[in-house]
């Protein structure tokens, strides 16, 4: 938290002049698929591929301090369910805070390409609330993630995005089917991949957003 406050204070003076030239805020809405890889429940012989599904969506708010650097807060909803046994299921709510870097700007894409296309990289940490089956209490899981987001500009107000983000769950006690992984309550490392598509809506009364300035 102290690091984030210092980062904000560092960029505020610079941003006070830049904010007069482009919009800083954007809202991202999208959904897609998730692909769990770990942990594997030793008591359940079901393949983790059974839990691949399109039952997820994500909402993000992003603020760009300048053309290259910003912060993003995100909420994600994930529903894991065994395709062969619908009683094996979990629900996950994930909240993350990430730094964002406009790699397209840094790589100095040629103007004709950058006019409609750019590439963001993002990474950060957060917390997930995992609700196992037949339980009313959520398990709190810390997570780390790092992803890439290609953007295609549709207009000055809207862009289309794709996103691929691996997510690392630091201490996971329940499988994606909702079963306790270890009788002694020993935690395991969880890992799943998200692939999403959606739209970015640029907010503000300037003609351009920092993504395209």
JSON list of C-alpha atoms in Angstrom, two decimals:
[
{"chain": "A", "resi": 1, "resn": "UNK", "atom": "CA", "xyz": [0.00, 0.00, 0.00]},
{"chain": "A", "resi": 2, "resn": "UNK", "atom": "CA", "xyz": [2.85, 2.43, 0.83]},
{"chain": "A", "resi": 3, "resn": "UNK", "atom": "CA", "xyz": [4.41, 1.69, -2.55]},
{"chain": "A", "resi": 4, "resn": "UNK", "atom": "CA", "xyz": [1.15, 2.59, -4.33]},
{"chain": "A", "resi": 5, "resn": "UNK", "atom": "CA", "xyz": [0.86, 5.88, -2.39]},
{"chain": "A", "resi": 6, "resn": "UNK", "atom": "CA", "xyz": [4.45, 6.81, -3.23]},
{"chain": "A", "resi": 7, "resn": "UNK", "atom": "CA", "xyz": [3.81, 5.96, -6.87]},
{"chain": "A", "resi": 8, "resn": "UNK", "atom": "CA", "xyz": [0.74, 8.18, -6.93]},
{"chain": "A", "resi": 9, "resn": "UNK", "atom": "CA", "xyz": [2.59, 11.11, -5.33]},
{"chain": "A", "resi": 10, "resn": "UNK", "atom": "CA", "xyz": [5.45, 10.70, -7.79]},
{"chain": "A", "resi": 11, "resn": "UNK", "atom": "CA", "xyz": [3.24, 10.94, -10.85]},
{"chain": "A", "resi": 12, "resn": "UNK", "atom": "CA", "xyz": [0.72, 13.56, -9.68]},
{"chain": "A", "resi": 13, "resn": "UNK", "atom": "CA", "xyz": [2.86, 16.63, -10.49]},
{"chain": "A", "resi": 14, "resn": "UNK", "atom": "CA", "xyz": [3.64, 15.30, -13.97]},
{"chain": "A", "resi": 15, "resn": "UNK", "atom": "CA", "xyz": [0.07, 14.25, -14.54]},
{"chain": "A", "resi": 16, "resn": "UNK", "atom": "CA", "xyz": [-1.41, 17.66, -13.63]},
{"chain": "A", "resi": 17, "resn": "UNK", "atom": "CA", "xyz": [-0.21, 19.12, -16.93]},
{"chain": "A", "resi": 18, "resn": "UNK", "atom": "CA", "xyz": [-0.69, 16.04, -19.05]},
{"chain": "A", "resi": 19, "resn": "UNK", "atom": "CA", "xyz": [-4.31, 15.64, -17.91]},
{"chain": "A", "resi": 20, "resn": "UNK", "atom": "CA", "xyz": [-5.17, 18.76, -19.88]},
{"chain": "A", "resi": 21, "resn": "UNK", "atom": "CA", "xyz": [-4.23, 17.02, -23.13]},
{"chain": "A", "resi": 22, "resn": "UNK", "atom": "CA", "xyz": [-5.82, 13.57, -22.92]},
{"chain": "A", "resi": 23, "resn": "UNK", "atom": "CA", "xyz": [-8.30, 11.49, -20.93]},
{"chain": "A", "resi": 24, "resn": "UNK", "atom": "CA", "xyz": [-6.90, 9.31, -18.15]},
{"chain": "A", "resi": 25, "resn": "UNK", "atom": "CA", "xyz": [-9.78, 7.06, -17.12]},
{"chain": "A", "resi": 26, "resn": "UNK", "atom": "CA", "xyz": [-11.24, 4.01, -18.83]},
{"chain": "A", "resi": 27, "resn": "UNK", "atom": "CA", "xyz": [-13.67, 1.23, -18.01]},
{"chain": "A", "resi": 28, "resn": "UNK", "atom": "CA", "xyz": [-13.15, -2.36, -19.25]},
{"chain": "A", "resi": 29, "resn": "UNK", "atom": "CA", "xyz": [-15.92, -4.95, -19.56]},
{"chain": "A", "resi": 30, "resn": "UNK", "atom": "CA", "xyz": [-15.35, -8.46, -20.85]},
{"chain": "A", "resi": 31, "resn": "UNK", "atom": "CA", "xyz": [-15.54, -12.17, -20.42]},
{"chain": "A", "resi": 32, "resn": "UNK", "atom": "CA", "xyz": [-14.11, -15.40, -21.70]},
{"chain": "A", "resi": 33, "resn": "UNK", "atom": "CA", "xyz": [-12.68, -18.73, -20.64]},
{"chain": "A", "resi": 34, "resn": "UNK", "atom": "CA", "xyz": [-10.58, -20.04, -17.76]},
{"chain": "A", "resi": 35, "resn": "UNK", "atom": "CA", "xyz": [-8.22, -23.02, -17.86]},
{"chain": "A", "resi": 36, "resn": "UNK", "atom": "CA", "xyz": [-7.22, -24.56, -14.48]},
{"chain": "A", "resi": 37, "resn": "UNK", "atom": "CA", "xyz": [-3.87, -26.40, -14.27]},
{"chain": "A", "resi": 38, "resn": "UNK", "atom": "CA", "xyz": [-3.23, -26.82, -10.55]},
{"chain": "A", "resi": 39, "resn": "UNK", "atom": "CA", "xyz": [-3.93, -28.08, -7.89]},
{"chain": "A", "resi": 40, "resn": "UNK", "atom": "CA", "xyz": [-5.10, -31.56, -8.82]},
{"chain": "A", "resi": 41, "resn": "UNK", "atom": "CA", "xyz": [-7.33, -33.31, -6.30]},
{"chain": "A", "resi": 42, "resn": "UNK", "atom": "CA", "xyz": [-5.70, -36.69, -5.58]},
{"chain": "A", "resi": 43, "resn": "UNK", "atom": "CA", "xyz": [-9.05, -38.09, -4.41]},
{"chain": "A", "resi": 44, "resn": "UNK", "atom": "CA", "xyz": [-10.82, -37.01, -7.59]},
{"chain": "A", "resi": 45, "resn": "UNK", "atom": "CA", "xyz": [-9.65, -38.67, -10.82]},
{"chain": "A", "resi": 46, "resn": "UNK", "atom": "CA", "xyz": [-11.55, -36.14, -12.93]},
{"chain": "A", "resi": 47, "resn": "UNK", "atom": "CA", "xyz": [-9.34, -34.33, -15.42]},
{"chain": "A", "resi": 48, "resn": "UNK", "atom": "CA", "xyz": [-8.93, -30.60, -14.80]},
{"chain": "A", "resi": 49, "resn": "UNK", "atom": "CA", "xyz": [-9.95, -30.10, -18.43]},
{"chain": "A", "resi": 50, "resn": "UNK", "atom": "CA", "xyz": [-13.51, -30.81, -17.23]},
{"chain": "A", "resi": 51, "resn": "UNK", "atom": "CA", "xyz": [-13.40, -27.46, -15.43]},
{"chain": "A", "resi": 52, "resn": "UNK", "atom": "CA", "xyz": [-12.55, -25.41, -18.51]},
{"chain": "A", "resi": 53, "resn": "UNK", "atom": "CA", "xyz": [-15.48, -23.11, -19.08]},
{"chain": "A", "resi": 54, "resn": "UNK", "atom": "CA", "xyz": [-16.74, -19.78, -20.42]},
{"chain": "A", "resi": 55, "resn": "UNK", "atom": "CA", "xyz": [-18.47, -18.94, -17.13]},
{"chain": "A", "resi": 56, "resn": "UNK", "atom": "CA", "xyz": [-16.55, -15.87, -16.12]},
{"chain": "A", "resi": 57, "resn": "UNK", "atom": "CA", "xyz": [-16.58, -12.09, -16.53]},
{"chain": "A", "resi": 58, "resn": "UNK", "atom": "CA", "xyz": [-14.36, -9.22, -15.48]},
{"chain": "A", "resi": 59, "resn": "UNK", "atom": "CA", "xyz": [-14.84, -5.50, -14.82]},
{"chain": "A", "resi": 60, "resn": "UNK", "atom": "CA", "xyz": [-11.87, -3.13, -14.57]},
{"chain": "A", "resi": 61, "resn": "UNK", "atom": "CA", "xyz": [-11.23, 0.54, -13.99]},
{"chain": "A", "resi": 62, "resn": "UNK", "atom": "CA", "xyz": [-7.95, 1.95, -15.26]},
{"chain": "A", "resi": 63, "resn": "UNK", "atom": "CA", "xyz": [-6.17, 5.28, -14.73]},
{"chain": "A", "resi": 64, "resn": "UNK", "atom": "CA", "xyz": [-3.18, 6.23, -16.90]},
{"chain": "A", "resi": 65, "resn": "UNK", "atom": "CA", "xyz": [-0.75, 8.70, -15.33]},
{"chain": "A", "resi": 66, "resn": "UNK", "atom": "CA", "xyz": [0.78, 9.33, -18.76]},
{"chain": "A", "resi": 67, "resn": "UNK", "atom": "CA", "xyz": [1.01, 7.62, -22.15]},
{"chain": "A", "resi": 68, "resn": "UNK", "atom": "CA", "xyz": [2.97, 4.67, -20.73]},
{"chain": "A", "resi": 69, "resn": "UNK", "atom": "CA", "xyz": [2.19, 4.01, -17.06]},
{"chain": "A", "resi": 70, "resn": "UNK", "atom": "CA", "xyz": [-1.06, 3.47, -15.16]},
{"chain": "A", "resi": 71, "resn": "UNK", "atom": "CA", "xyz": [-2.91, 1.55, -12.47]},
{"chain": "A", "resi": 72, "resn": "UNK", "atom": "CA", "xyz": [-5.84, -0.86, -12.88]},
{"chain": "A", "resi": 73, "resn": "UNK", "atom": "CA", "xyz": [-8.28, -2.26, -10.36]},
{"chain": "A", "resi": 74, "resn": "UNK", "atom": "CA", "xyz": [-10.22, -5.35, -11.43]},
{"chain": "A", "resi": 75, "resn": "UNK", "atom": "CA", "xyz": [-13.05, -7.54, -10.22]},
{"chain": "A", "resi": 76, "resn": "UNK", "atom": "CA", "xyz": [-13.39, -11.01, -11.73]},
{"chain": "A", "resi": 77, "resn": "UNK", "atom": "CA", "xyz": [-16.07, -13.68, -11.30]},
{"chain": "A", "resi": 78, "resn": "UNK", "atom": "CA", "xyz": [-15.27, -17.34, -12.05]},
{"chain": "A", "resi": 79, "resn": "UNK", "atom": "CA", "xyz": [-17.50, -20.39, -11.90]},
{"chain": "A", "resi": 80, "resn": "UNK", "atom": "CA", "xyz": [-15.72, -23.75, -11.96]},
{"chain": "A", "resi": 81, "resn": "UNK", "atom": "CA", "xyz": [-17.91, -26.82, -12.51]},
{"chain": "A", "resi": 82, "resn": "UNK", "atom": "CA", "xyz": [-17.19, -30.40, -13.52]},
{"chain": "A", "resi": 83, "resn": "UNK", "atom": "CA", "xyz": [-18.82, -31.02, -16.89]},
{"chain": "A", "resi": 84, "resn": "UNK", "atom": "CA", "xyz": [-19.54, -34.65, -15.95]},
{"chain": "A", "resi": 85, "resn": "UNK", "atom": "CA", "xyz": [-20.62, -34.12, -12.32]},
{"chain": "A", "resi": 86, "resn": "UNK", "atom": "CA", "xyz": [-22.31, -30.77, -11.73]},
{"chain": "A", "resi": 87, "resn": "UNK", "atom": "CA", "xyz": [-22.16, -31.27, -7.95]},
{"chain": "A", "resi": 88, "resn": "UNK", "atom": "CA", "xyz": [-18.41, -30.62, -8.08]},
{"chain": "A", "resi": 89, "resn": "UNK", "atom": "CA", "xyz": [-18.14, -26.86, -8.31]},
{"chain": "A", "resi": 90, "resn": "UNK", "atom": "CA", "xyz": [-16.70, -23.70, -6.81]},
{"chain": "A", "resi": 91, "resn": "UNK", "atom": "CA", "xyz": [-17.31, -19.98, -7.20]},
{"chain": "A", "resi": 92, "resn": "UNK", "atom": "CA", "xyz": [-14.45, -17.49, -7.12]},
{"chain": "A", "resi": 93, "resn": "UNK", "atom": "CA", "xyz": [-14.51, -13.70, -6.72]},
{"chain": "A", "resi": 94, "resn": "UNK", "atom": "CA", "xyz": [-11.14, -12.10, -7.48]},
{"chain": "A", "resi": 95, "resn": "UNK", "atom": "CA", "xyz": [-10.06, -8.52, -6.78]},
{"chain": "A", "resi": 96, "resn": "UNK", "atom": "CA", "xyz": [-6.66, -7.28, -7.99]},
{"chain": "A", "resi": 97, "resn": "UNK", "atom": "CA", "xyz": [-4.64, -4.08, -8.25]},
{"chain": "A", "resi": 98, "resn": "UNK", "atom": "CA", "xyz": [-2.12, -3.93, -11.09]},
{"chain": "A", "resi": 99, "resn": "UNK", "atom": "CA", "xyz": [0.45, -1.67, -12.68]},
{"chain": "A", "resi": 100, "resn": "UNK", "atom": "CA", "xyz": [-0.10, -1.16, -16.42]},
{"chain": "A", "resi": 101, "resn": "UNK", "atom": "CA", "xyz": [2.53, -0.39, -19.04]},
{"chain": "A", "resi": 102, "resn": "UNK", "atom": "CA", "xyz": [1.84, 0.62, -22.64]},
{"chain": "A", "resi": 103, "resn": "UNK", "atom": "CA", "xyz": [4.39, -1.54, -24.42]},
{"chain": "A", "resi": 104, "resn": "UNK", "atom": "CA", "xyz": [3.21, -0.31, -27.83]},
{"chain": "A", "resi": 105, "resn": "UNK", "atom": "CA", "xyz": [4.23, 3.22, -26.88]},
{"chain": "A", "resi": 106, "resn": "UNK", "atom": "CA", "xyz": [7.57, 2.06, -25.48]},
{"chain": "A", "resi": 107, "resn": "UNK", "atom": "CA", "xyz": [8.39, 0.03, -28.61]},
{"chain": "A", "resi": 108, "resn": "UNK", "atom": "CA", "xyz": [7.59, 3.04, -30.77]},
{"chain": "A", "resi": 109, "resn": "UNK", "atom": "CA", "xyz": [5.27, 1.25, -33.17]},
{"chain": "A", "resi": 110, "resn": "UNK", "atom": "CA", "xyz": [5.05, 2.99, -36.53]},
{"chain": "A", "resi": 111, "resn": "UNK", "atom": "CA", "xyz": [2.32, 5.61, -36.69]},
{"chain": "A", "resi": 112, "resn": "UNK", "atom": "CA", "xyz": [0.00, 3.73, -39.06]},
{"chain": "A", "resi": 113, "resn": "UNK", "atom": "CA", "xyz": [0.02, 0.73, -36.71]},
{"chain": "A", "resi": 114, "resn": "UNK", "atom": "CA", "xyz": [-0.13, 2.64, -33.43]},
{"chain": "A", "resi": 115, "resn": "UNK", "atom": "CA", "xyz": [-3.02, 4.70, -34.71]},
{"chain": "A", "resi": 116, "resn": "UNK", "atom": "CA", "xyz": [-5.29, 1.66, -34.35]},
{"chain": "A", "resi": 117, "resn": "UNK", "atom": "CA", "xyz": [-3.29, -0.93, -32.37]},
{"chain": "A", "resi": 118, "resn": "UNK", "atom": "CA", "xyz": [-1.30, -0.99, -29.16]},
{"chain": "A", "resi": 119, "resn": "UNK", "atom": "CA", "xyz": [-0.24, -3.54, -26.56]},
{"chain": "A", "resi": 120, "resn": "UNK", "atom": "CA", "xyz": [-0.57, -3.22, -22.78]},
{"chain": "A", "resi": 121, "resn": "UNK", "atom": "CA", "xyz": [1.18, -5.39, -20.20]},
{"chain": "A", "resi": 122, "resn": "UNK", "atom": "CA", "xyz": [-0.14, -5.57, -16.66]},
{"chain": "A", "resi": 123, "resn": "UNK", "atom": "CA", "xyz": [0.82, -7.25, -13.43]},
{"chain": "A", "resi": 124, "resn": "UNK", "atom": "CA", "xyz": [-0.05, -7.11, -9.77]},
{"chain": "A", "resi": 125, "resn": "UNK", "atom": "CA", "xyz": [-1.50, -8.82, -6.74]},
{"chain": "A", "resi": 126, "resn": "UNK", "atom": "CA", "xyz": [-4.87, -9.35, -5.16]},
{"chain": "A", "resi": 127, "resn": "UNK", "atom": "CA", "xyz": [-7.13, -11.60, -3.19]},
{"chain": "A", "resi": 128, "resn": "UNK", "atom": "CA", "xyz": [-9.61, -14.26, -4.24]},
{"chain": "A", "resi": 129, "resn": "UNK", "atom": "CA", "xyz": [-12.62, -15.49, -2.30]},
{"chain": "A", "resi": 130, "resn": "UNK", "atom": "CA", "xyz": [-13.23, -19.15, -3.14]},
{"chain": "A", "resi": 131, "resn": "UNK", "atom": "CA", "xyz": [-16.57, -20.69, -2.12]},
{"chain": "A", "resi": 132, "resn": "UNK", "atom": "CA", "xyz": [-16.38, -24.51, -2.02]},
{"chain": "A", "resi": 133, "resn": "UNK", "atom": "CA", "xyz": [-19.52, -26.59, -2.61]},
{"chain": "A", "resi": 134, "resn": "UNK", "atom": "CA", "xyz": [-21.87, -27.06, 0.36]},
{"chain": "A", "resi": 135, "resn": "UNK", "atom": "CA", "xyz": [-20.06, -24.41, 2.40]},
{"chain": "A", "resi": 136, "resn": "UNK", "atom": "CA", "xyz": [-21.16, -20.92, 3.43]},
{"chain": "A", "resi": 137, "resn": "UNK", "atom": "CA", "xyz": [-17.67, -19.59, 4.21]},
{"chain": "A", "resi": 138, "resn": "UNK", "atom": "CA", "xyz": [-15.30, -18.21, 1.59]},
{"chain": "A", "resi": 139, "resn": "UNK", "atom": "CA", "xyz": [-11.64, -19.17, 1.62]},
{"chain": "A", "resi": 140, "resn": "UNK", "atom": "CA", "xyz": [-9.33, -16.16, 1.21]},
{"chain": "A", "resi": 141, "resn": "UNK", "atom": "CA", "xyz": [-6.50, -16.77, -1.24]},
{"chain": "A", "resi": 142, "resn": "UNK", "atom": "CA", "xyz": [-3.71, -14.34, -2.14]},
{"chain": "A", "resi": 143, "resn": "UNK", "atom": "CA", "xyz": [-2.82, -14.28, -5.83]},
{"chain": "A", "resi": 144, "resn": "UNK", "atom": "CA", "xyz": [-0.34, -12.86, -8.32]},
{"chain": "A", "resi": 145, "resn": "UNK", "atom": "CA", "xyz": [-0.93, -12.33, -12.02]},
{"chain": "A", "resi": 146, "resn": "UNK", "atom": "CA", "xyz": [0.79, -11.02, -15.14]},
{"chain": "A", "resi": 147, "resn": "UNK", "atom": "CA", "xyz": [-0.89, -10.56, -18.49]},
{"chain": "A", "resi": 148, "resn": "UNK", "atom": "CA", "xyz": [-0.88, -8.98, -21.96]},
{"chain": "A", "resi": 149, "resn": "UNK", "atom": "CA", "xyz": [-3.70, -6.98, -23.54]},
{"chain": "A", "resi": 150, "resn": "UNK", "atom": "CA", "xyz": [-3.73, -6.13, -27.27]},
{"chain": "A", "resi": 151, "resn": "UNK", "atom": "CA", "xyz": [-6.02, -3.16, -28.02]},
{"chain": "A", "resi": 152, "resn": "UNK", "atom": "CA", "xyz": [-7.69, -2.28, -31.31]},
{"chain": "A", "resi": 153, "resn": "UNK", "atom": "CA", "xyz": [-9.10, 1.24, -31.49]},
{"chain": "A", "resi": 154, "resn": "UNK", "atom": "CA", "xyz": [-12.68, 1.45, -32.77]},
{"chain": "A", "resi": 155, "resn": "UNK", "atom": "CA", "xyz": [-13.26, 5.15, -32.05]},
{"chain": "A", "resi": 156, "resn": "UNK", "atom": "CA", "xyz": [-12.00, 7.85, -29.69]},
{"chain": "A", "resi": 157, "resn": "UNK", "atom": "CA", "xyz": [-14.41, 6.48, -27.07]},
{"chain": "A", "resi": 158, "resn": "UNK", "atom": "CA", "xyz": [-14.20, 2.69, -27.56]},
{"chain": "A", "resi": 159, "resn": "UNK", "atom": "CA", "xyz": [-11.56, 0.03, -28.16]},
{"chain": "A", "resi": 160, "resn": "UNK", "atom": "CA", "xyz": [-11.75, -3.75, -28.49]},
{"chain": "A", "resi": 161, "resn": "UNK", "atom": "CA", "xyz": [-9.39, -5.82, -26.38]},
{"chain": "A", "resi": 162, "resn": "UNK", "atom": "CA", "xyz": [-8.09, -9.36, -26.02]},
{"chain": "A", "resi": 163, "resn": "UNK", "atom": "CA", "xyz": [-6.36, -10.47, -22.85]},
{"chain": "A", "resi": 164, "resn": "UNK", "atom": "CA", "xyz": [-4.38, -13.49, -21.67]},
{"chain": "A", "resi": 165, "resn": "UNK", "atom": "CA", "xyz": [-3.50, -13.61, -17.96]},
{"chain": "A", "resi": 166, "resn": "UNK", "atom": "CA", "xyz": [-1.96, -16.45, -15.92]},
{"chain": "A", "resi": 167, "resn": "UNK", "atom": "CA", "xyz": [-3.11, -16.35, -12.26]},
{"chain": "A", "resi": 168, "resn": "UNK", "atom": "CA", "xyz": [-1.12, -17.87, -9.39]},
{"chain": "A", "resi": 169, "resn": "UNK", "atom": "CA", "xyz": [-3.03, -18.76, -6.20]},
{"chain": "A", "resi": 170, "resn": "UNK", "atom": "CA", "xyz": [-0.49, -18.72, -3.38]},
{"chain": "A", "resi": 171, "resn": "UNK", "atom": "CA", "xyz": [-2.27, -20.89, -0.79]},
{"chain": "A", "resi": 172, "resn": "UNK", "atom": "CA", "xyz": [-5.26, -22.92, -1.97]},
{"chain": "A", "resi": 173, "resn": "UNK", "atom": "CA", "xyz": [-6.92, -25.48, 0.33]},
{"chain": "A", "resi": 174, "resn": "UNK", "atom": "CA", "xyz": [-9.82, -26.59, -1.89]},
{"chain": "A", "resi": 175, "resn": "UNK", "atom": "CA", "xyz": [-9.90, -28.09, -5.37]},
{"chain": "A", "resi": 176, "resn": "UNK", "atom": "CA", "xyz": [-11.85, -26.53, -8.22]},
{"chain": "A", "resi": 177, "resn": "UNK", "atom": "CA", "xyz": [-14.50, -29.17, -7.52]},
{"chain": "A", "resi": 178, "resn": "UNK", "atom": "CA", "xyz": [-14.89, -27.90, -3.95]},
{"chain": "A", "resi": 179, "resn": "UNK", "atom": "CA", "xyz": [-13.14, -30.74, -2.11]},
{"chain": "A", "resi": 180, "resn": "UNK", "atom": "CA", "xyz": [-10.61, -30.23, 0.69]},
{"chain": "A", "resi": 181, "resn": "UNK", "atom": "CA", "xyz": [-7.20, -31.04, -0.81]},
{"chain": "A", "resi": 182, "resn": "UNK", "atom": "CA", "xyz": [-5.52, -32.26, 2.36]},
{"chain": "A", "resi": 183, "resn": "UNK", "atom": "CA", "xyz": [-7.00, -33.73, 5.56]},
{"chain": "A", "resi": 184, "resn": "UNK", "atom": "CA", "xyz": [-4.38, -31.81, 7.58]},
{"chain": "A", "resi": 185, "resn": "UNK", "atom": "CA", "xyz": [-5.38, -28.58, 5.83]},
{"chain": "A", "resi": 186, "resn": "UNK", "atom": "CA", "xyz": [-2.06, -28.15, 4.08]},
{"chain": "A", "resi": 187, "resn": "UNK", "atom": "CA", "xyz": [-2.22, -25.54, 1.34]},
{"chain": "A", "resi": 188, "resn": "UNK", "atom": "CA", "xyz": [-1.16, -26.06, -2.27]},
{"chain": "A", "resi": 189, "resn": "UNK", "atom": "CA", "xyz": [-0.27, -23.64, -5.04]},
{"chain": "A", "resi": 190, "resn": "UNK", "atom": "CA", "xyz": [-3.05, -23.07, -7.55]},
{"chain": "A", "resi": 191, "resn": "UNK", "atom": "CA", "xyz": [-2.63, -21.94, -11.14]},
{"chain": "A", "resi": 192, "resn": "UNK", "atom": "CA", "xyz": [-5.11, -21.13, -13.88]},
{"chain": "A", "resi": 193, "resn": "UNK", "atom": "CA", "xyz": [-5.12, -19.17, -17.13]},
{"chain": "A", "resi": 194, "resn": "UNK", "atom": "CA", "xyz": [-7.74, -16.68, -18.28]},
{"chain": "A", "resi": 195, "resn": "UNK", "atom": "CA", "xyz": [-8.42, -15.69, -21.89]},
{"chain": "A", "resi": 196, "resn": "UNK", "atom": "CA", "xyz": [-10.85, -12.81, -22.35]},
{"chain": "A", "resi": 197, "resn": "UNK", "atom": "CA", "xyz": [-12.27, -10.41, -24.89]},
{"chain": "A", "resi": 198, "resn": "UNK", "atom": "CA", "xyz": [-14.27, -7.25, -24.38]},
{"chain": "A", "resi": 199, "resn": "UNK", "atom": "CA", "xyz": [-14.43, -3.50, -24.78]},
{"chain": "A", "resi": 200, "resn": "UNK", "atom": "CA", "xyz": [-12.64, -0.50, -23.28]},
{"chain": "A", "resi": 201, "resn": "UNK", "atom": "CA", "xyz": [-14.76, 2.62, -22.80]},
{"chain": "A", "resi": 202, "resn": "UNK", "atom": "CA", "xyz": [-12.79, 5.86, -22.52]},
{"chain": "A", "resi": 203, "resn": "UNK", "atom": "CA", "xyz": [-14.15, 8.41, -20.06]},
{"chain": "A", "resi": 204, "resn": "UNK", "atom": "CA", "xyz": [-13.60, 12.17, -20.22]},
{"chain": "A", "resi": 205, "resn": "UNK", "atom": "CA", "xyz": [-14.24, 15.19, -22.41]},
{"chain": "A", "resi": 206, "resn": "UNK", "atom": "CA", "xyz": [-10.90, 15.28, -24.23]},
{"chain": "A", "resi": 207, "resn": "UNK", "atom": "CA", "xyz": [-10.54, 14.12, -27.82]},
{"chain": "A", "resi": 208, "resn": "UNK", "atom": "CA", "xyz": [-7.99, 11.40, -27.05]},
{"chain": "A", "resi": 209, "resn": "UNK", "atom": "CA", "xyz": [-7.13, 8.92, -24.32]},
{"chain": "A", "resi": 210, "resn": "UNK", "atom": "CA", "xyz": [-3.59, 8.30, -23.08]},
{"chain": "A", "resi": 211, "resn": "UNK", "atom": "CA", "xyz": [-3.62, 4.90, -24.85]},
{"chain": "A", "resi": 212, "resn": "UNK", "atom": "CA", "xyz": [-3.62, 6.67, -28.22]},
{"chain": "A", "resi": 213, "resn": "UNK", "atom": "CA", "xyz": [-2.02, 10.04, -27.48]}
]
